[in-house]
Amino acid sequence: MKNIYKKVACVLALGLTLASCEDYLNDVPKGAKSPETLADYEAFLRDEYNTRLDILGANHVLNDQFVTAASLTSNRLYNANYMWDENADRIALKVSDESYYYTAYSGISAFNLIIENALSTTKATEQEQRVVWAQAKIMRAMNFFYVTNFYADTYAASTAATKLSVPLITSANINAPSKQVTIQEMYDFILNDIKEALPYLPKVSQTALHPNLGAGYAFYSRVYLQMSNYTEALKYADLALAENNKLFDWVAFYEANKAIIDVPNSYTTAVSPMGYNNVENYMFRHGSSRSLGREPSIPVERAARFETGDLRLKSRWKIRTVGADTYYYSILSGMYNFGGLTTVEVYLIKAECLARDNKISEALAILNAIRKTRILPASYQDIATTDKTTALNAIFKTKNNEFVQALIPYADARRLNAEGVYKVSFNKVVNGTTYTLKSDSHLWTSPFPQGATQNPGNGTLTQNVAK
């Protein structure tokens, strides 16, 4: 973990124009700036690179992101995840592929720095200090949730107190001790961070990058859903929707842009509506990329899992063949909220909670209200059923398509597989060979990178998966 902090310290130093990475708070070079004011610390929350959440490995396992034949040949780790190779030793292959781990912990260190110092900063009222402190708490909790749901088993009440999760680090000091806590301890910590932050979160935040009260409630709901605590998940979903309940109208977007979208063999279209100011956003966070441009392509098999007439597919990707590869190529440009929190996620959490409580008609009313803003009217039909399993599977399908290339489908699949009732598995045929991702595959948990296990800093780190 020591190497993590050296990298983190450099990132933080760059953000504050400091020259020293070893003691950037105590040894300020001449002409450099040491963080003192609240604005100095709040600037870390605006650092879009340091606050992104990289989930490339999860996208590969789910096949939510297309990987070219050339990349599969040259990158054995990509091949292991994307082709569901149960025999591959991903631990041996995880030498340099460490971006998710270090990006997440770099963010955690920045948030720790804010939490440690925000309440004693200058040029701010106590209320202003508390707002930034609370926002850092939410973002730190989000990072811990992400790494826990990538590098550790999913939460299960029967095993959470004994299975290990990830290192819990609460100081920005590069020599701070770390402890690989249990899954239960990590979730308790995450929930406590949210609880402490909620009283101080503003109803309207400074920018789309800053958590507001709706974001706090929405994240609370997400965490409780992952713990299969549907009562609390529903409670906080309702509170979040009381703060913001807007849905973006993909039908209207398509109608306004179809003259460009529907041009055959054209892959240049409108600006993505999924950016900072989308009406569904509680808060915006980048995913695996923060560049202004196109979304990653998706496999043909993945595109087939969208509903007929789904304008999220039709408006965002178009089938294309380049050399030996055929895939759905991104046709929008812009920013994408793959790491943040949105109203549609909260609506779908609420729908699942209601369905699990056998309130099927209420759950489907929410689901269909969402689908009406996503499905071409000529293709749209209400989903109508009294069967709980049918209703839940419809909710899961819409949610997976809504959040393709975000961590949410991956976390949900792991949760459902642990529950054992609505298991998630996949099959695909490539060049005549059938490949399978089983619901109980070890591929659902990523190994820690070798750089972390071989140099854990002031702590220890045990792999959570055999290979």
JSON list of N, CA and C in Angstrom, two decimals, residues 353-406:
[
{"chain": "A", "resi": 353, "resn": "CYS", "atom": "N", "xyz": [-37.69, -3.21, -4.79]},
{"chain": "A", "resi": 353, "resn": "CYS", "atom": "CA", "xyz": [-38.12, -3.36, -3.40]},
{"chain": "A", "resi": 353, "resn": "CYS", "atom": "C", "xyz": [-39.63, -3.62, -3.32]},
{"chain": "A", "resi": 354, "resn": "LEU", "atom": "N", "xyz": [-40.40, -2.91, -4.11]},
{"chain": "A", "resi": 354, "resn": "LEU", "atom": "CA", "xyz": [-41.85, -3.11, -4.12]},
{"chain": "A", "resi": 354, "resn": "LEU", "atom": "C", "xyz": [-42.20, -4.50, -4.64]},
{"chain": "A", "resi": 355, "resn": "ALA", "atom": "N", "xyz": [-41.55, -4.92, -5.70]},
{"chain": "A", "resi": 355, "resn": "ALA", "atom": "CA", "xyz": [-41.84, -6.25, -6.26]},
{"chain": "A", "resi": 355, "resn": "ALA", "atom": "C", "xyz": [-41.50, -7.35, -5.26]},
{"chain": "A", "resi": 356, "resn": "ARG", "atom": "N", "xyz": [-40.40, -7.18, -4.56]},
{"chain": "A", "resi": 356, "resn": "ARG", "atom": "CA", "xyz": [-40.03, -8.20, -3.57]},
{"chain": "A", "resi": 356, "resn": "ARG", "atom": "C", "xyz": [-41.02, -8.24, -2.40]},
{"chain": "A", "resi": 357, "resn": "ASP", "atom": "N", "xyz": [-41.74, -7.15, -2.21]},
{"chain": "A", "resi": 357, "resn": "ASP", "atom": "CA", "xyz": [-42.78, -7.09, -1.18]},
{"chain": "A", "resi": 357, "resn": "ASP", "atom": "C", "xyz": [-44.15, -7.46, -1.76]},
{"chain": "A", "resi": 358, "resn": "ASN", "atom": "N", "xyz": [-44.12, -8.06, -2.97]},
{"chain": "A", "resi": 358, "resn": "ASN", "atom": "CA", "xyz": [-45.34, -8.51, -3.66]},
{"chain": "A", "resi": 358, "resn": "ASN", "atom": "C", "xyz": [-46.28, -7.37, -4.04]},
{"chain": "A", "resi": 359, "resn": "LYS", "atom": "N", "xyz": [-45.76, -6.16, -4.11]},
{"chain": "A", "resi": 359, "resn": "LYS", "atom": "CA", "xyz": [-46.55, -5.02, -4.61]},
{"chain": "A", "resi": 359, "resn": "LYS", "atom": "C", "xyz": [-46.24, -4.87, -6.10]},
{"chain": "A", "resi": 360, "resn": "ILE", "atom": "N", "xyz": [-46.69, -5.87, -6.86]},
{"chain": "A", "resi": 360, "resn": "ILE", "atom": "CA", "xyz": [-46.30, -6.01, -8.26]},
{"chain": "A", "resi": 360, "resn": "ILE", "atom": "C", "xyz": [-46.82, -4.85, -9.11]},
{"chain": "A", "resi": 361, "resn": "SER", "atom": "N", "xyz": [-48.07, -4.48, -8.92]},
{"chain": "A", "resi": 361, "resn": "SER", "atom": "CA", "xyz": [-48.64, -3.43, -9.76]},
{"chain": "A", "resi": 361, "resn": "SER", "atom": "C", "xyz": [-47.94, -2.10, -9.53]},
{"chain": "A", "resi": 362, "resn": "GLU", "atom": "N", "xyz": [-47.58, -1.80, -8.27]},
{"chain": "A", "resi": 362, "resn": "GLU", "atom": "CA", "xyz": [-46.86, -0.56, -7.98]},
{"chain": "A", "resi": 362, "resn": "GLU", "atom": "C", "xyz": [-45.47, -0.58, -8.61]},
{"chain": "A", "resi": 363, "resn": "ALA", "atom": "N", "xyz": [-44.81, -1.73, -8.53]},
{"chain": "A", "resi": 363, "resn": "ALA", "atom": "CA", "xyz": [-43.47, -1.87, -9.11]},
{"chain": "A", "resi": 363, "resn": "ALA", "atom": "C", "xyz": [-43.52, -1.68, -10.62]},
{"chain": "A", "resi": 364, "resn": "LEU", "atom": "N", "xyz": [-44.51, -2.30, -11.27]},
{"chain": "A", "resi": 364, "resn": "LEU", "atom": "CA", "xyz": [-44.60, -2.21, -12.73]},
{"chain": "A", "resi": 364, "resn": "LEU", "atom": "C", "xyz": [-45.01, -0.81, -13.19]},
{"chain": "A", "resi": 365, "resn": "ALA", "atom": "N", "xyz": [-45.76, -0.10, -12.37]},
{"chain": "A", "resi": 365, "resn": "ALA", "atom": "CA", "xyz": [-46.11, 1.28, -12.72]},
{"chain": "A", "resi": 365, "resn": "ALA", "atom": "C", "xyz": [-44.85, 2.13, -12.84]},
{"chain": "A", "resi": 366, "resn": "ILE", "atom": "N", "xyz": [-43.90, 1.93, -11.91]},
{"chain": "A", "resi": 366, "resn": "ILE", "atom": "CA", "xyz": [-42.63, 2.64, -11.97]},
{"chain": "A", "resi": 366, "resn": "ILE", "atom": "C", "xyz": [-41.82, 2.19, -13.19]},
{"chain": "A", "resi": 367, "resn": "LEU", "atom": "N", "xyz": [-41.72, 0.87, -13.37]},
{"chain": "A", "resi": 367, "resn": "LEU", "atom": "CA", "xyz": [-40.95, 0.34, -14.49]},
{"chain": "A", "resi": 367, "resn": "LEU", "atom": "C", "xyz": [-41.48, 0.85, -15.82]},
{"chain": "A", "resi": 368, "resn": "ASN", "atom": "N", "xyz": [-42.78, 0.81, -16.01]},
{"chain": "A", "resi": 368, "resn": "ASN", "atom": "CA", "xyz": [-43.36, 1.23, -17.28]},
{"chain": "A", "resi": 368, "resn": "ASN", "atom": "C", "xyz": [-43.23, 2.73, -17.50]},
{"chain": "A", "resi": 369, "resn": "ALA", "atom": "N", "xyz": [-43.27, 3.51, -16.42]},
{"chain": "A", "resi": 369, "resn": "ALA", "atom": "CA", "xyz": [-43.07, 4.95, -16.56]},
{"chain": "A", "resi": 369, "resn": "ALA", "atom": "C", "xyz": [-41.67, 5.24, -17.10]},
{"chain": "A", "resi": 370, "resn": "ILE", "atom": "N", "xyz": [-40.68, 4.47, -16.65]},
{"chain": "A", "resi": 370, "resn": "ILE", "atom": "CA", "xyz": [-39.32, 4.61, -17.16]},
{"chain": "A", "resi": 370, "resn": "ILE", "atom": "C", "xyz": [-39.27, 4.17, -18.61]},
{"chain": "A", "resi": 371, "resn": "ARG", "atom": "N", "xyz": [-39.83, 3.02, -18.92]},
{"chain": "A", "resi": 371, "resn": "ARG", "atom": "CA", "xyz": [-39.75, 2.45, -20.27]},
{"chain": "A", "resi": 371, "resn": "ARG", "atom": "C", "xyz": [-40.42, 3.36, -21.30]},
{"chain": "A", "resi": 372, "resn": "LYS", "atom": "N", "xyz": [-41.44, 4.07, -20.92]},
{"chain": "A", "resi": 372, "resn": "LYS", "atom": "CA", "xyz": [-42.12, 4.97, -21.86]},
{"chain": "A", "resi": 372, "resn": "LYS", "atom": "C", "xyz": [-41.21, 6.11, -22.30]},
{"chain": "A", "resi": 373, "resn": "THR", "atom": "N", "xyz": [-40.22, 6.44, -21.49]},
{"chain": "A", "resi": 373, "resn": "THR", "atom": "CA", "xyz": [-39.28, 7.49, -21.87]},
{"chain": "A", "resi": 373, "resn": "THR", "atom": "C", "xyz": [-38.07, 6.92, -22.61]},
{"chain": "A", "resi": 374, "resn": "ARG", "atom": "N", "xyz": [-38.02, 5.61, -22.79]},
{"chain": "A", "resi": 374, "resn": "ARG", "atom": "CA", "xyz": [-36.87, 4.95, -23.42]},
{"chain": "A", "resi": 374, "resn": "ARG", "atom": "C", "xyz": [-37.23, 4.19, -24.70]},
{"chain": "A", "resi": 375, "resn": "ILE", "atom": "N", "xyz": [-38.44, 3.71, -24.83]},
{"chain": "A", "resi": 375, "resn": "ILE", "atom": "CA", "xyz": [-38.81, 2.81, -25.92]},
{"chain": "A", "resi": 375, "resn": "ILE", "atom": "C", "xyz": [-39.58, 3.58, -27.00]},
{"chain": "A", "resi": 376, "resn": "LEU", "atom": "N", "xyz": [-39.24, 3.33, -28.26]},
{"chain": "A", "resi": 376, "resn": "LEU", "atom": "CA", "xyz": [-39.95, 3.93, -29.38]},
{"chain": "A", "resi": 376, "resn": "LEU", "atom": "C", "xyz": [-41.44, 3.62, -29.26]},
{"chain": "A", "resi": 377, "resn": "PRO", "atom": "N", "xyz": [-42.30, 4.64, -29.35]},
{"chain": "A", "resi": 377, "resn": "PRO", "atom": "CA", "xyz": [-43.74, 4.40, -29.16]},
{"chain": "A", "resi": 377, "resn": "PRO", "atom": "C", "xyz": [-44.30, 3.28, -30.03]},
{"chain": "A", "resi": 378, "resn": "ALA", "atom": "N", "xyz": [-43.81, 3.13, -31.25]},
{"chain": "A", "resi": 378, "resn": "ALA", "atom": "CA", "xyz": [-44.32, 2.07, -32.12]},
{"chain": "A", "resi": 378, "resn": "ALA", "atom": "C", "xyz": [-43.99, 0.67, -31.61]},
{"chain": "A", "resi": 379, "resn": "SER", "atom": "N", "xyz": [-42.98, 0.57, -30.75]},
{"chain": "A", "resi": 379, "resn": "SER", "atom": "CA", "xyz": [-42.56, -0.73, -30.20]},
{"chain": "A", "resi": 379, "resn": "SER", "atom": "C", "xyz": [-43.01, -0.93, -28.76]},
{"chain": "A", "resi": 380, "resn": "TYR", "atom": "N", "xyz": [-43.51, 0.13, -28.14]},
{"chain": "A", "resi": 380, "resn": "TYR", "atom": "CA", "xyz": [-43.78, 0.07, -26.70]},
{"chain": "A", "resi": 380, "resn": "TYR", "atom": "C", "xyz": [-45.05, -0.71, -26.36]},
{"chain": "A", "resi": 381, "resn": "GLN", "atom": "N", "xyz": [-44.95, -1.53, -25.34]},
{"chain": "A", "resi": 381, "resn": "GLN", "atom": "CA", "xyz": [-46.10, -2.17, -24.71]},
{"chain": "A", "resi": 381, "resn": "GLN", "atom": "C", "xyz": [-45.83, -2.22, -23.21]},
{"chain": "A", "resi": 382, "resn": "ASP", "atom": "N", "xyz": [-46.86, -1.93, -22.43]},
{"chain": "A", "resi": 382, "resn": "ASP", "atom": "CA", "xyz": [-46.72, -2.08, -20.97]},
{"chain": "A", "resi": 382, "resn": "ASP", "atom": "C", "xyz": [-46.35, -3.51, -20.63]},
{"chain": "A", "resi": 383, "resn": "ILE", "atom": "N", "xyz": [-45.49, -3.66, -19.64]},
{"chain": "A", "resi": 383, "resn": "ILE", "atom": "CA", "xyz": [-45.27, -4.98, -19.05]},
{"chain": "A", "resi": 383, "resn": "ILE", "atom": "C", "xyz": [-46.35, -5.19, -18.01]},
{"chain": "A", "resi": 384, "resn": "ALA", "atom": "N", "xyz": [-47.13, -6.23, -18.21]},
{"chain": "A", "resi": 384, "resn": "ALA", "atom": "CA", "xyz": [-48.26, -6.51, -17.31]},
{"chain": "A", "resi": 384, "resn": "ALA", "atom": "C", "xyz": [-48.17, -7.96, -16.84]},
{"chain": "A", "resi": 385, "resn": "THR", "atom": "N", "xyz": [-48.06, -8.14, -15.54]},
{"chain": "A", "resi": 385, "resn": "THR", "atom": "CA", "xyz": [-47.99, -9.49, -14.97]},
{"chain": "A", "resi": 385, "resn": "THR", "atom": "C", "xyz": [-48.33, -9.42, -13.49]},
{"chain": "A", "resi": 386, "resn": "THR", "atom": "N", "xyz": [-48.75, -10.53, -12.95]},
{"chain": "A", "resi": 386, "resn": "THR", "atom": "CA", "xyz": [-48.95, -10.64, -11.51]},
{"chain": "A", "resi": 386, "resn": "THR", "atom": "C", "xyz": [-47.89, -11.55, -10.90]},
{"chain": "A", "resi": 387, "resn": "ASP", "atom": "N", "xyz": [-46.99, -12.04, -11.75]},
{"chain": "A", "resi": 387, "resn": "ASP", "atom": "CA", "xyz": [-45.96, -12.97, -11.30]},
{"chain": "A", "resi": 387, "resn": "ASP", "atom": "C", "xyz": [-44.72, -12.21, -10.82]},
{"chain": "A", "resi": 388, "resn": "LYS", "atom": "N", "xyz": [-44.31, -12.48, -9.62]},
{"chain": "A", "resi": 388, "resn": "LYS", "atom": "CA", "xyz": [-43.20, -11.77, -9.01]},
{"chain": "A", "resi": 388, "resn": "LYS", "atom": "C", "xyz": [-41.90, -11.97, -9.78]},
{"chain": "A", "resi": 389, "resn": "THR", "atom": "N", "xyz": [-41.61, -13.20, -10.18]},
{"chain": "A", "resi": 389, "resn": "THR", "atom": "CA", "xyz": [-40.37, -13.48, -10.90]},
{"chain": "A", "resi": 389, "resn": "THR", "atom": "C", "xyz": [-40.33, -12.77, -12.24]},
{"chain": "A", "resi": 390, "resn": "THR", "atom": "N", "xyz": [-41.44, -12.77, -12.96]},
{"chain": "A", "resi": 390, "resn": "THR", "atom": "CA", "xyz": [-41.50, -12.09, -14.25]},
{"chain": "A", "resi": 390, "resn": "THR", "atom": "C", "xyz": [-41.29, -10.60, -14.08]},
{"chain": "A", "resi": 391, "resn": "ALA", "atom": "N", "xyz": [-41.91, -10.03, -13.06]},
{"chain": "A", "resi": 391, "resn": "ALA", "atom": "CA", "xyz": [-41.76, -8.60, -12.80]},
{"chain": "A", "resi": 391, "resn": "ALA", "atom": "C", "xyz": [-40.31, -8.25, -12.46]},
{"chain": "A", "resi": 392, "resn": "LEU", "atom": "N", "xyz": [-39.71, -9.04, -11.56]},
{"chain": "A", "resi": 392, "resn": "LEU", "atom": "CA", "xyz": [-38.33, -8.75, -11.16]},
{"chain": "A", "resi": 392, "resn": "LEU", "atom": "C", "xyz": [-37.37, -8.89, -12.33]},
{"chain": "A", "resi": 393, "resn": "ASN", "atom": "N", "xyz": [-37.55, -9.91, -13.15]},
{"chain": "A", "resi": 393, "resn": "ASN", "atom": "CA", "xyz": [-36.66, -10.08, -14.30]},
{"chain": "A", "resi": 393, "resn": "ASN", "atom": "C", "xyz": [-36.79, -8.92, -15.28]},
{"chain": "A", "resi": 394, "resn": "ALA", "atom": "N", "xyz": [-37.99, -8.38, -15.42]},
{"chain": "A", "resi": 394, "resn": "ALA", "atom": "CA", "xyz": [-38.19, -7.21, -16.28]},
{"chain": "A", "resi": 394, "resn": "ALA", "atom": "C", "xyz": [-37.47, -5.99, -15.70]},
{"chain": "A", "resi": 395, "resn": "ILE", "atom": "N", "xyz": [-37.53, -5.85, -14.39]},
{"chain": "A", "resi": 395, "resn": "ILE", "atom": "CA", "xyz": [-36.82, -4.74, -13.73]},
{"chain": "A", "resi": 395, "resn": "ILE", "atom": "C", "xyz": [-35.32, -4.89, -13.91]},
{"chain": "A", "resi": 396, "resn": "PHE", "atom": "N", "xyz": [-34.82, -6.11, -13.71]},
{"chain": "A", "resi": 396, "resn": "PHE", "atom": "CA", "xyz": [-33.38, -6.35, -13.86]},
{"chain": "A", "resi": 396, "resn": "PHE", "atom": "C", "xyz": [-32.93, -6.05, -15.29]},
{"chain": "A", "resi": 397, "resn": "LYS", "atom": "N", "xyz": [-33.72, -6.45, -16.27]},
{"chain": "A", "resi": 397, "resn": "LYS", "atom": "CA", "xyz": [-33.34, -6.23, -17.67]},
{"chain": "A", "resi": 397, "resn": "LYS", "atom": "C", "xyz": [-33.26, -4.74, -17.98]},
{"chain": "A", "resi": 398, "resn": "THR", "atom": "N", "xyz": [-34.25, -3.99, -17.56]},
{"chain": "A", "resi": 398, "resn": "THR", "atom": "CA", "xyz": [-34.23, -2.55, -17.80]},
{"chain": "A", "resi": 398, "resn": "THR", "atom": "C", "xyz": [-33.05, -1.90, -17.09]},
{"chain": "A", "resi": 399, "resn": "LYS", "atom": "N", "xyz": [-32.78, -2.33, -15.87]},
{"chain": "A", "resi": 399, "resn": "LYS", "atom": "CA", "xyz": [-31.68, -1.73, -15.11]},
{"chain": "A", "resi": 399, "resn": "LYS", "atom": "C", "xyz": [-30.33, -2.04, -15.76]},
{"chain": "A", "resi": 400, "resn": "ASN", "atom": "N", "xyz": [-30.14, -3.26, -16.22]},
{"chain": "A", "resi": 400, "resn": "ASN", "atom": "CA", "xyz": [-28.88, -3.63, -16.87]},
{"chain": "A", "resi": 400, "resn": "ASN", "atom": "C", "xyz": [-28.66, -2.81, -18.13]},
{"chain": "A", "resi": 401, "resn": "ASN", "atom": "N", "xyz": [-29.72, -2.60, -18.90]},
{"chain": "A", "resi": 401, "resn": "ASN", "atom": "CA", "xyz": [-29.59, -1.82, -20.13]},
{"chain": "A", "resi": 401, "resn": "ASN", "atom": "C", "xyz": [-29.42, -0.33, -19.83]},
{"chain": "A", "resi": 402, "resn": "GLU", "atom": "N", "xyz": [-30.04, 0.13, -18.78]},
{"chain": "A", "resi": 402, "resn": "GLU", "atom": "CA", "xyz": [-29.90, 1.53, -18.39]},
{"chain": "A", "resi": 402, "resn": "GLU", "atom": "C", "xyz": [-28.47, 1.85, -17.99]},
{"chain": "A", "resi": 403, "resn": "PHE", "atom": "N", "xyz": [-27.79, 0.91, -17.33]},
{"chain": "A", "resi": 403, "resn": "PHE", "atom": "CA", "xyz": [-26.48, 1.20, -16.75]},
{"chain": "A", "resi": 403, "resn": "PHE", "atom": "C", "xyz": [-25.37, 0.37, -17.38]},
{"chain": "A", "resi": 404, "resn": "VAL", "atom": "N", "xyz": [-25.55, 0.01, -18.65]},
{"chain": "A", "resi": 404, "resn": "VAL", "atom": "CA", "xyz": [-24.48, -0.68, -19.37]},
{"chain": "A", "resi": 404, "resn": "VAL", "atom": "C", "xyz": [-23.22, 0.17, -19.29]},
{"chain": "A", "resi": 405, "resn": "GLN", "atom": "N", "xyz": [-22.10, -0.45, -18.92]},
{"chain": "A", "resi": 405, "resn": "GLN", "atom": "CA", "xyz": [-20.78, 0.16, -18.76]},
{"chain": "A", "resi": 405, "resn": "GLN", "atom": "C", "xyz": [-20.63, 0.94, -17.44]},
{"chain": "A", "resi": 406, "resn": "ALA", "atom": "N", "xyz": [-21.58, 0.77, -16.53]},
{"chain": "A", "resi": 406, "resn": "ALA", "atom": "CA", "xyz": [-21.42, 1.24, -15.16]},
{"chain": "A", "resi": 406, "resn": "ALA", "atom": "C", "xyz": [-21.26, 0.02, -14.24]}
]
